[in-house]
GROMACS .gro file of C-alpha atoms in nm:
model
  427
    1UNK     CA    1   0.700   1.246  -1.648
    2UNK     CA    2   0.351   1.112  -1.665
    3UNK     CA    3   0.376   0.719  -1.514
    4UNK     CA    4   0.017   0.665  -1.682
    5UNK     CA    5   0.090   0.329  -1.823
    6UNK     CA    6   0.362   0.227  -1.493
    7UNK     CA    7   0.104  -0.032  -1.395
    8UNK     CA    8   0.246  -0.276  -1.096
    9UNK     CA    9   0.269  -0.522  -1.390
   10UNK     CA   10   0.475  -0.351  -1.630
   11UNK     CA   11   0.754  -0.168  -1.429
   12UNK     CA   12   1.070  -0.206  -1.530
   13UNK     CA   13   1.154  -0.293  -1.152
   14UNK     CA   14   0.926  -0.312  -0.811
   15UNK     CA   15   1.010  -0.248  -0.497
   16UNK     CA   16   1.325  -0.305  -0.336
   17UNK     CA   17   1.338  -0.328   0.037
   18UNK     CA   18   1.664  -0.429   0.206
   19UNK     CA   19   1.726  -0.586   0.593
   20UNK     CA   20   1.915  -0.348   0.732
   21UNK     CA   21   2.067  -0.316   1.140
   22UNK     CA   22   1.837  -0.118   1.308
   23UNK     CA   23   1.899   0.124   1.581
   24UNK     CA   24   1.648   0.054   1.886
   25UNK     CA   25   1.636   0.220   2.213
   26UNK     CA   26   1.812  -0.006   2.517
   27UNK     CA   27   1.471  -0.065   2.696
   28UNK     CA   28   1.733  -0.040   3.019
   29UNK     CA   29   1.833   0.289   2.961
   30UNK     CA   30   1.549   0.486   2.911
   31UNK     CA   31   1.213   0.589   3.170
   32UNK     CA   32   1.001   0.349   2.897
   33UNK     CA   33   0.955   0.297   2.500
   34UNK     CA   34   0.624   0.484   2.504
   35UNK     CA   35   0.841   0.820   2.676
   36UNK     CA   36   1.108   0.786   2.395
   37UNK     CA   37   0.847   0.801   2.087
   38UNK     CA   38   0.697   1.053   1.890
   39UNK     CA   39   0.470   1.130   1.615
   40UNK     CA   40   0.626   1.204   1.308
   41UNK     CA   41   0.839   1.532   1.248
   42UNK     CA   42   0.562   1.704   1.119
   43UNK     CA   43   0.285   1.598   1.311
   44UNK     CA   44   0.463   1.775   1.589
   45UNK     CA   45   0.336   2.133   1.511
   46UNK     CA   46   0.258   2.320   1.845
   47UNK     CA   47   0.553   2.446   2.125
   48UNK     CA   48   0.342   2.272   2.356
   49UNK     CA   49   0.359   1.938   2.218
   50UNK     CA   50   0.745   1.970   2.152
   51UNK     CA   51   0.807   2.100   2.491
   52UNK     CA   52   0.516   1.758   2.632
   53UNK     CA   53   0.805   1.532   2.420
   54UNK     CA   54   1.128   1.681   2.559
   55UNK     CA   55   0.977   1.664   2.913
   56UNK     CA   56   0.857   1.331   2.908
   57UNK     CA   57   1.211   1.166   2.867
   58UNK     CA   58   1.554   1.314   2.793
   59UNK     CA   59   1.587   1.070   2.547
   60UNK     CA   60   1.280   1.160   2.311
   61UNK     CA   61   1.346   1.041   1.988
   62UNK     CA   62   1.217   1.431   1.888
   63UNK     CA   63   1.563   1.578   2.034
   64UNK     CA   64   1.676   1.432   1.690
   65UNK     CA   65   1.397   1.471   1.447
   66UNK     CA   66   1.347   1.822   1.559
   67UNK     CA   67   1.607   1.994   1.718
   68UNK     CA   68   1.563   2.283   1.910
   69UNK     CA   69   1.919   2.481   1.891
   70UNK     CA   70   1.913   2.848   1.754
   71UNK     CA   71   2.029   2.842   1.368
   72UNK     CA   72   1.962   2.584   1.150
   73UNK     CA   73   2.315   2.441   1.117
   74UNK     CA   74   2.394   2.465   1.483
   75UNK     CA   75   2.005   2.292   1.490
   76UNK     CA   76   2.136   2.009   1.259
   77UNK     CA   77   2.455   1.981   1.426
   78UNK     CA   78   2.311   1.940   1.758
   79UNK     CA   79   2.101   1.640   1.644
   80UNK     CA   80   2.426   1.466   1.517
   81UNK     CA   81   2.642   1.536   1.850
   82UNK     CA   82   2.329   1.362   2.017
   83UNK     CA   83   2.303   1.106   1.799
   84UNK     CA   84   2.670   0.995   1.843
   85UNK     CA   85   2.580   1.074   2.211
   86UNK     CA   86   2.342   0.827   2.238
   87UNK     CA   87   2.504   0.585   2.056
   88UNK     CA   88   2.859   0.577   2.242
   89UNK     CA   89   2.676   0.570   2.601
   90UNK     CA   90   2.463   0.276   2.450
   91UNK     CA   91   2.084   0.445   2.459
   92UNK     CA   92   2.048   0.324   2.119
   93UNK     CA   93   2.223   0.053   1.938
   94UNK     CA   94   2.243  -0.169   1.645
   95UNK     CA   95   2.053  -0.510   1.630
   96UNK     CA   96   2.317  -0.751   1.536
   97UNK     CA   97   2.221  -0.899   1.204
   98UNK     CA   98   1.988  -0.711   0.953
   99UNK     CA   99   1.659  -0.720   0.911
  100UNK     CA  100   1.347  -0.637   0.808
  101UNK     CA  101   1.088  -0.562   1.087
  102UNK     CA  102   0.719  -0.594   1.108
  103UNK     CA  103   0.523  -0.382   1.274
  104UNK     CA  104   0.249  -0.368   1.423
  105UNK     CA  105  -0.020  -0.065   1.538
  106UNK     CA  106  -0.353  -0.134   1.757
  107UNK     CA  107  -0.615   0.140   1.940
  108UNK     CA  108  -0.882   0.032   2.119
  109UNK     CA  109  -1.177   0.083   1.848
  110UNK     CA  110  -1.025  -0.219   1.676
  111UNK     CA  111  -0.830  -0.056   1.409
  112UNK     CA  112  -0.537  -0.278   1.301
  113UNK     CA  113  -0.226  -0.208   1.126
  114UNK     CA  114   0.101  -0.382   1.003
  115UNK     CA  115   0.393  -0.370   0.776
  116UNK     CA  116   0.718  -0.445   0.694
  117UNK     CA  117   1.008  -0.173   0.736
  118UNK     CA  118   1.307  -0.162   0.537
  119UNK     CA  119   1.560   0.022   0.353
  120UNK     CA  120   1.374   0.097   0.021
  121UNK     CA  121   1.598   0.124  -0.259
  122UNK     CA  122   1.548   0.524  -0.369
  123UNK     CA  123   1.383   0.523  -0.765
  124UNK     CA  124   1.372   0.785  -1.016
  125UNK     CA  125   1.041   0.921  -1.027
  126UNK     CA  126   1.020   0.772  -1.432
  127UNK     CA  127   1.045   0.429  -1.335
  128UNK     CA  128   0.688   0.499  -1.133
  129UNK     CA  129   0.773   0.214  -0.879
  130UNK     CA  130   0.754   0.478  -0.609
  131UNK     CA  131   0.422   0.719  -0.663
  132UNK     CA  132   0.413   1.069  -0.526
  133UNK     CA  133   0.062   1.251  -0.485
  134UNK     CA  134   0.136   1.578  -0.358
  135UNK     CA  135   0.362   1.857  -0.387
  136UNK     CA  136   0.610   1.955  -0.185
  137UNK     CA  137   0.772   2.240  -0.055
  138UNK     CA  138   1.146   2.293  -0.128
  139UNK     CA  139   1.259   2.510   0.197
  140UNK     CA  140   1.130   2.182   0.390
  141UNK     CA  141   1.313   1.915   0.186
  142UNK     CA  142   1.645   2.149   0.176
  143UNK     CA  143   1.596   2.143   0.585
  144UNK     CA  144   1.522   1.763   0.610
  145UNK     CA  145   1.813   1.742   0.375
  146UNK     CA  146   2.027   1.890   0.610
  147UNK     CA  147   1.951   1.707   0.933
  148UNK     CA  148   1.982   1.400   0.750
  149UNK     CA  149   2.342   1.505   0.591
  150UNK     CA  150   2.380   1.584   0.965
  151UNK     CA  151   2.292   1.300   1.126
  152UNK     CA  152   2.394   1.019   0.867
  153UNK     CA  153   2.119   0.857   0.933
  154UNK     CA  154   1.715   0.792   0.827
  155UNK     CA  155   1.516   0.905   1.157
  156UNK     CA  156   1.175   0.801   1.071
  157UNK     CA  157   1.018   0.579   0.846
  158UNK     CA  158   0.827   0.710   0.581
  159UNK     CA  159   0.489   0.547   0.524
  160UNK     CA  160   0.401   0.392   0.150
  161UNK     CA  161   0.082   0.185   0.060
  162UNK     CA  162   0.112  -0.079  -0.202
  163UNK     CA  163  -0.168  -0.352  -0.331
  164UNK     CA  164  -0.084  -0.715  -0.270
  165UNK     CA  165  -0.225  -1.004  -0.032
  166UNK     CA  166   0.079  -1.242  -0.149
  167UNK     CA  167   0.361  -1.407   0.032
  168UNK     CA  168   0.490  -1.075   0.194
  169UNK     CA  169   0.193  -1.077   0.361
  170UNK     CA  170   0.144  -1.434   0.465
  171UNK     CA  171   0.535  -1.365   0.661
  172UNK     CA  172   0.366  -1.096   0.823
  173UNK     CA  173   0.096  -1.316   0.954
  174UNK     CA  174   0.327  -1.579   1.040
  175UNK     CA  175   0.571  -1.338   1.203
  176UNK     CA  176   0.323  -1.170   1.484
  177UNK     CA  177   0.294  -1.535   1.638
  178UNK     CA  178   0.599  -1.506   1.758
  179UNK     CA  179   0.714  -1.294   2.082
  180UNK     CA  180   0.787  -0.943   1.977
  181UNK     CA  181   1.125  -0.737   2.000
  182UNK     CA  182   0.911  -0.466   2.169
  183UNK     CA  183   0.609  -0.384   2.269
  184UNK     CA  184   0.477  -0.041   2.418
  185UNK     CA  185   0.183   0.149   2.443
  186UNK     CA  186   0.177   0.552   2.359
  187UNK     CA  187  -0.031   0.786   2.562
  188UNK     CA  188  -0.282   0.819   2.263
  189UNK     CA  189  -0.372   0.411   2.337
  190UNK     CA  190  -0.191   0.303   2.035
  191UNK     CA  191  -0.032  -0.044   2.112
  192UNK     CA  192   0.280  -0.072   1.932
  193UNK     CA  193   0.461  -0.380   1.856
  194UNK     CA  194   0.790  -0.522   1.663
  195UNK     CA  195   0.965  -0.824   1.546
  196UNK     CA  196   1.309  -0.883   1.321
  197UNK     CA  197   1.293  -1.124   0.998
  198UNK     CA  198   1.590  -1.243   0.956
  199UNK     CA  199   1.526  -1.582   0.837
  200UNK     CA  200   1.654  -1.672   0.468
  201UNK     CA  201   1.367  -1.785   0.298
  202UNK     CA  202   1.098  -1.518   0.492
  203UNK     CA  203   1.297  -1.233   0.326
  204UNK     CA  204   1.344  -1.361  -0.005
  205UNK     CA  205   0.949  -1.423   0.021
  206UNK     CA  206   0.904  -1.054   0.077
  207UNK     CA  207   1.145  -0.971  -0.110
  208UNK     CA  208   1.035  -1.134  -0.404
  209UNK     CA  209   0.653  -1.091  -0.374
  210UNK     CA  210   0.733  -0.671  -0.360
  211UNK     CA  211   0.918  -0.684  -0.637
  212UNK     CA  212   0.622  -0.697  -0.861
  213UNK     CA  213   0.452  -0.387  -0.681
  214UNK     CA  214   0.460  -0.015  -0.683
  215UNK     CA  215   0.376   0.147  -0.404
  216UNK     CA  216   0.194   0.507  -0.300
  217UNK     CA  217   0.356   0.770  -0.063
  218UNK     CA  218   0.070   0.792   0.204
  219UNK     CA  219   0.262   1.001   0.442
  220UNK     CA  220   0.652   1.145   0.404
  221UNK     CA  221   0.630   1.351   0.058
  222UNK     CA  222   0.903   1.580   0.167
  223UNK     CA  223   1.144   1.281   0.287
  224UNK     CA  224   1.107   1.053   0.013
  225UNK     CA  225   1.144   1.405  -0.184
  226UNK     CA  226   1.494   1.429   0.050
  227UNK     CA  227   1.586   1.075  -0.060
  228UNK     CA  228   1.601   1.158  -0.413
  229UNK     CA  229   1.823   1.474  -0.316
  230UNK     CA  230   2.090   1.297  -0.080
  231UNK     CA  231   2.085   1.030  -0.349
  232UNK     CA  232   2.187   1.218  -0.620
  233UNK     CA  233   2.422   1.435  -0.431
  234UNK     CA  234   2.644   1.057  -0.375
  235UNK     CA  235   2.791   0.831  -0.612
  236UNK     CA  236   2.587   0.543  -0.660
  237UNK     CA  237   2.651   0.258  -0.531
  238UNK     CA  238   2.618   0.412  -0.181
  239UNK     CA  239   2.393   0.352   0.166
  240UNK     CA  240   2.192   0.693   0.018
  241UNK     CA  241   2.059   0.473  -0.271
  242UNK     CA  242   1.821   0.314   0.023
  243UNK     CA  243   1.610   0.514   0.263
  244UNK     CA  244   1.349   0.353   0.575
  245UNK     CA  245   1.000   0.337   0.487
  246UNK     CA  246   0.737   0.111   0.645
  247UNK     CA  247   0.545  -0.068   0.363
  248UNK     CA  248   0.169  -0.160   0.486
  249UNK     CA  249  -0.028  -0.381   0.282
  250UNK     CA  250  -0.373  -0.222   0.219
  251UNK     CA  251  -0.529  -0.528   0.070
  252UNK     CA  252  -0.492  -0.671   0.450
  253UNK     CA  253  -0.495  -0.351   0.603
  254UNK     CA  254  -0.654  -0.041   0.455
  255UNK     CA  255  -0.553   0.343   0.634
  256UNK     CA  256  -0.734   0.597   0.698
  257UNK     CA  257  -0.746   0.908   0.516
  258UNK     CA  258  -0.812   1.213   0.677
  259UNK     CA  259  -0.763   1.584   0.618
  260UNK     CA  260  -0.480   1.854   0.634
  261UNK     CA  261  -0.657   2.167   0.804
  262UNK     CA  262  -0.535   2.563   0.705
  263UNK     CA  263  -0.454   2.819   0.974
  264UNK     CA  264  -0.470   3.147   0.791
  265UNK     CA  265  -0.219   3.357   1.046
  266UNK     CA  266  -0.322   3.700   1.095
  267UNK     CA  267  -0.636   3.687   0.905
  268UNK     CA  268  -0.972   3.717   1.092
  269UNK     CA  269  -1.280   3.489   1.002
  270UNK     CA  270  -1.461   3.841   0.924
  271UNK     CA  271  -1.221   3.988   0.650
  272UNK     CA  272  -1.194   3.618   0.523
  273UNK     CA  273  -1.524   3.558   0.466
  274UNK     CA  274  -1.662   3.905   0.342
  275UNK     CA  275  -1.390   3.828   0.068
  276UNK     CA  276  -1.627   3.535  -0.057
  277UNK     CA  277  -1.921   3.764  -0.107
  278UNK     CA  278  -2.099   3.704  -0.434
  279UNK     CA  279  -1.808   3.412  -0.469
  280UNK     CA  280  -1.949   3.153  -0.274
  281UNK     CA  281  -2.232   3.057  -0.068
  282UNK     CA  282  -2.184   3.144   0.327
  283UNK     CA  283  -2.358   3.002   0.590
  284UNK     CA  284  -2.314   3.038   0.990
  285UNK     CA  285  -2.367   2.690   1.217
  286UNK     CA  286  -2.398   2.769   1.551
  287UNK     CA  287  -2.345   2.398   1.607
  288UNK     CA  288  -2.079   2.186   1.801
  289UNK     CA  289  -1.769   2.080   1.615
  290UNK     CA  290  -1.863   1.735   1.569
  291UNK     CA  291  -2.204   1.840   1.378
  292UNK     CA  292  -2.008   2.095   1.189
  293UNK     CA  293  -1.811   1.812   1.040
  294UNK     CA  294  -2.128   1.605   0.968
  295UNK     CA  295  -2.255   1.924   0.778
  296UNK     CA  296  -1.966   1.990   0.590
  297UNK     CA  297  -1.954   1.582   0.434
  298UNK     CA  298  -2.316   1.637   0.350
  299UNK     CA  299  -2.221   1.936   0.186
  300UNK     CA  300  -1.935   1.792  -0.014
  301UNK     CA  301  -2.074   1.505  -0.161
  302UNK     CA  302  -2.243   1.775  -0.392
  303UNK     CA  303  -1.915   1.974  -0.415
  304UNK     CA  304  -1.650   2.186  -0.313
  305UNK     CA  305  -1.679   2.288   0.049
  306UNK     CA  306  -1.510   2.431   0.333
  307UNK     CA  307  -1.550   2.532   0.722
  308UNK     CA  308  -1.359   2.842   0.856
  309UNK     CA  309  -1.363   2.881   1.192
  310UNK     CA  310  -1.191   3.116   1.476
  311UNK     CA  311  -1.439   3.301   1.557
  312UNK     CA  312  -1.638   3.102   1.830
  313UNK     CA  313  -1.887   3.012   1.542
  314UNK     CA  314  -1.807   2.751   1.227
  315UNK     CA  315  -1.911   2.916   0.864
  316UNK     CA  316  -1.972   2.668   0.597
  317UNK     CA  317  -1.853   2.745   0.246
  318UNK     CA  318  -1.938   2.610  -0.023
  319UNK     CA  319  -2.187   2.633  -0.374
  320UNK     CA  320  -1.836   2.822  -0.555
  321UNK     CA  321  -1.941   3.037  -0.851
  322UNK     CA  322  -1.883   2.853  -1.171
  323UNK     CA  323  -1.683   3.127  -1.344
  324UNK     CA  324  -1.508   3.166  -1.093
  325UNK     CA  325  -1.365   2.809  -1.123
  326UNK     CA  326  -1.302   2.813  -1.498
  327UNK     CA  327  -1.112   3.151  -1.416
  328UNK     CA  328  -0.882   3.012  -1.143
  329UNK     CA  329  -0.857   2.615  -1.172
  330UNK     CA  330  -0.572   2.545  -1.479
  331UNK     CA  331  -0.739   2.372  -1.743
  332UNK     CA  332  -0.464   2.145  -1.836
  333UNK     CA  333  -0.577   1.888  -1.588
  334UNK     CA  334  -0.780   1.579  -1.522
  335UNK     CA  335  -1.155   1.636  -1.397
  336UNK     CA  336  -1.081   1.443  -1.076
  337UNK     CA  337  -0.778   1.695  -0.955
  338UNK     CA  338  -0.975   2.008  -1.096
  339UNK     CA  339  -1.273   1.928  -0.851
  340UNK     CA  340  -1.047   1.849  -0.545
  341UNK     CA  341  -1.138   2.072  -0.305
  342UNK     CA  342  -0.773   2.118  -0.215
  343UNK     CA  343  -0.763   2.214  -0.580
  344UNK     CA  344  -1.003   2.497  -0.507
  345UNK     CA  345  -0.868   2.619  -0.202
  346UNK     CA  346  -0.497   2.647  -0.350
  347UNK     CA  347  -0.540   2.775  -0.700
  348UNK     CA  348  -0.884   2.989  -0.635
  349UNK     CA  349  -0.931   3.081  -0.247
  350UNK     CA  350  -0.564   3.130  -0.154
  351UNK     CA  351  -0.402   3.244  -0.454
  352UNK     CA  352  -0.723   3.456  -0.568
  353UNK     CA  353  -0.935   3.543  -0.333
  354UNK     CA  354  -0.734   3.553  -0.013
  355UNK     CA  355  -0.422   3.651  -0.174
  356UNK     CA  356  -0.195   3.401   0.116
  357UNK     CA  357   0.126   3.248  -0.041
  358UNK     CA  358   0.121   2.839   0.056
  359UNK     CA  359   0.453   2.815   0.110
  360UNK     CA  360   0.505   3.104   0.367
  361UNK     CA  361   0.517   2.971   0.725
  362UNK     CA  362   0.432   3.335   0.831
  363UNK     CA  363   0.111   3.356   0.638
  364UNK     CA  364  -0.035   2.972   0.666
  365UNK     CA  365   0.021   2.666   0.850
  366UNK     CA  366  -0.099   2.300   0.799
  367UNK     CA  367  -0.217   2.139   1.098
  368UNK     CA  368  -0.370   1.768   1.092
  369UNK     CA  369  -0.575   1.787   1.424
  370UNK     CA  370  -0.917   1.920   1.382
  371UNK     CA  371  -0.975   2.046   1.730
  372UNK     CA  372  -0.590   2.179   1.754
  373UNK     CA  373  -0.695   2.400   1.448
  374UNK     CA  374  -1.002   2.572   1.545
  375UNK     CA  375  -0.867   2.646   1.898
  376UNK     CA  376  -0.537   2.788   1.769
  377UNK     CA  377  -0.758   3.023   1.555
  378UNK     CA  378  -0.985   3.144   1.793
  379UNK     CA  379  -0.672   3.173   2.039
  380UNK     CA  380  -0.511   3.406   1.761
  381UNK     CA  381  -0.805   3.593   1.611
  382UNK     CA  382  -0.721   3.409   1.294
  383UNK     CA  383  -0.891   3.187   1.094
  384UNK     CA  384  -0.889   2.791   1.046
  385UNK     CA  385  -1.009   2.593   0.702
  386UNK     CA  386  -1.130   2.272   0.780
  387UNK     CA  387  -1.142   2.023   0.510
  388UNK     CA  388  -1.326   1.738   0.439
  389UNK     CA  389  -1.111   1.391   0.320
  390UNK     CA  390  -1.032   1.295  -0.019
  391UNK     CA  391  -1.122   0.934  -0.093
  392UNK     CA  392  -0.836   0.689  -0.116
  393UNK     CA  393  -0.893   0.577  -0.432
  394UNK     CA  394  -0.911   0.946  -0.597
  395UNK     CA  395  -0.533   0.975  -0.443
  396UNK     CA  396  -0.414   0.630  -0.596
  397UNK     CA  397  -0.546   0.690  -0.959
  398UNK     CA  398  -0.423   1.070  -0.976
  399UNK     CA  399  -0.080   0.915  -0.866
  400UNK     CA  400  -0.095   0.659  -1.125
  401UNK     CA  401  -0.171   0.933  -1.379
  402UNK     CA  402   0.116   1.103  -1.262
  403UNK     CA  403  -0.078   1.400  -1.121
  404UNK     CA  404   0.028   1.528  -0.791
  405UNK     CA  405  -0.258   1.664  -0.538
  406UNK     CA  406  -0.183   2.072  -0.410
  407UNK     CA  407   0.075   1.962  -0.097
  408UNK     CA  408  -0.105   1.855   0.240
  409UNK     CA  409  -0.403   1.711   0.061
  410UNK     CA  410  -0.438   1.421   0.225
  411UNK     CA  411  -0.322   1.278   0.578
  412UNK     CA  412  -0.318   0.888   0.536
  413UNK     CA  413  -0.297   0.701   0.921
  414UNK     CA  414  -0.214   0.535   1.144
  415UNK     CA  415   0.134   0.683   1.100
  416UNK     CA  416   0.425   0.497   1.238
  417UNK     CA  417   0.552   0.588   1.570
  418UNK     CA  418   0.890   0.762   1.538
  419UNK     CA  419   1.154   0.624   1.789
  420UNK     CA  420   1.106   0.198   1.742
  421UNK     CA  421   1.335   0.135   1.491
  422UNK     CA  422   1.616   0.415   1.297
  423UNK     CA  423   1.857   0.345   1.011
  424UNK     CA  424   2.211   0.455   1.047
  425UNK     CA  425   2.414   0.463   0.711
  426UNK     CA  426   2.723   0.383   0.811
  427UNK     CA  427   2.615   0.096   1.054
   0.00000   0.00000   0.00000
């Protein structure tokens, strides 16, 4: 249903977060916080950085997020016998009274991030409290799905943007005075910290002061997407009507928005670019990576454009033939998601001129690390897209339209650190 019209105003109801008992890691019983964290789920995309996360504590929150056992029940099933695991021999356990929890995220180039995490109360996607952007895949939600019927519990927080400066954020500013529950620092020189709210009158402030606001999925499409699933799969009312998000206030705090990159498996740069003859305009840059990138956001301020890369050389694409476009790109659309260049690579380079399905893990992968991508390509013989980012405010107003982006448009950040804080349902 299009939420034009769903303004934070006029929504029936805002957002609903709820204190809940979260599960944190006994500080005594693991090597350190930092060894017990991970990035999210999928973040985690290479065997190398899943085997760098199993090694560097036994405990690694990713021996539950992404489980490593042969089929996917015995996967699923393997995360829940550790789960209890870890719970009966006391690695994690439950805070004692429910809360909300701010947290906080640091690096050393003075980028600053906090927000509240709660359990969210899960809304139909009419009421437009909740806004999606992007498409998602269903084999990944019916997977998610299952670890989470599994486990009985929300892993991760998802992370959603909302518009406010009010009392929600004045408890924020009040609460990072005080002495945090934990503090750690990650070996990418993040500096994490977190506090409870438990006090009466500091919830009800946030509480109340979200109520009048929407908010916009920045990262965790697929698990808000699982939310909706497990919650209509129970009787309402239920702990599946609520699932952990961390809500970050981006009138205090804005993210950054970066790209989702393409790894085209099996296809070299040469057959993928003698494809675009007479299609696009092709150009070779002998260049470093970092200038590549500078090229390409020169080149897309005047339109769609593209690197590929993987083979030792980066090839900018861009100048698309017009016809092209009006032959590929549906016309039942607004300007702003026609001209995406995500829009263009889905509907007209994948689906037309490369002929790749985007929902086959054998034929494409979406990798958020720019290096990571062009060095798994030239390590394969097969060939990375690079994009450049879509503006924030492009992504809110096609949500509020209730457009979605192609899936992996967009890769909002600093994402939270999975491992600080979990939600189990039946605690």
């Amino acid at each position: 249903m299009n939420t034009a019209g769903h303004s934070e105003a006029t929504a029936r109801r805002g957002l609903e977060l709820t204190p809940f008992r979260g599960l944190r890691y006994d500080p005594d019983r693991v090597g350190s916080l930092a060894a017990v964290t991970s990035p999210p789920y999928d973040v985690v995309v290479r065997p190398d950085g899943l085997h760098h996360l199993q090694s560097a504590d036994p405990h690694n929150i990713v021996r539950l997020i992404l489980p490593q056992a042969g089929t996917p029940d015995a996967r699923n099933e393997q995360a829940a016998d550790t789960l209890r695991r870890w719970l009966a021999e006391g690695v994690l356990a439950a805070d004692p009274h429910p809360a909300l929890y701010v947290y906080e995220q640091r690096d050393g180039d003075g980028m600053l991030q906090r927000g509240v995490i709660g359990a969210l109360r899960v809304s139909a996607p009419d009421e437009g409290v909740v806004l999606p952007h992007e498409d998602v895949m269903p084999p990944v939600v019916a997977d998610r799905a299952a670890l989470m019927r599994a486990t009985r519990a929300n892993l991760e927080p998802l992370l959603l943007t909302y518009h406010g400066d009010g009392t929600a954020a004045e408890v924020v500013e009040r609460t990072v005075v005080r002495p945090p529950l934990l503090a750690t620092t990650t070996e990418d020189g993040f500096h994490h910290r977190l506090w409870s709210v438990t006090d009466p009158a500091d919830l009800s402030g946030i509480q109340s002061d979200l109520a009048q606001h929407q908010a916009l999925i920045a990262d965790g499409h697929h698990r808000w997407a699982t939310y909706l699933r497990l919650r209509a799969e129970h009787p309402s009312p239920s702990p599946w009507d609520h699932g952990l998000v961390l809500l970050v206030d981006t009138a205090r705090y804005p993210l950054r928005v970066r790209a989702i990159h393409r790894l085209l498996h099996g296809v070299p740069v040469g057959a993928a670019l003698a494809a675009l003859t007479g299609l696009f305009r092709v150009r070779r840059l002998d260049v470093p990576l970092p200038k590549a990138q500078e090229v390409l956001a020169d080149a897309a301020c005047a339109g769609n454009a593209f690197l590929l890369a993987g083979d030792g050389a980066f090839h900018l694409v861009d100048r698309p033939d017009p016809a092209l476009l009006d032959r590929t790109i549906p016309a039942d659309r607004p300007a702003a998601w026609r001209s995406l260049d995500a829009t263009v690579l889905h509907a007209t380079l994948l689906e037309h001129v490369w002929h790749i399905p985007e929902d086959s893990p054998a034929h494409i992968a979406y990798i958020h690390d720019t290096a990571a991508t062009v060095a798994k390509a030239e390590q394969d013989g097969s060939t990375a897209v690079l994009l450049h980012p879509v503006r924030e405010d492009v992504v809110r107003e096609l949500a509020r339209q209730g457009v979605k982006m192609p899936r992996k448009s967009t890769s909002f950040g600093p994402k939270p650190a999975s491992g600080l804080v979990l939600r189990a349902l039946e605690i």
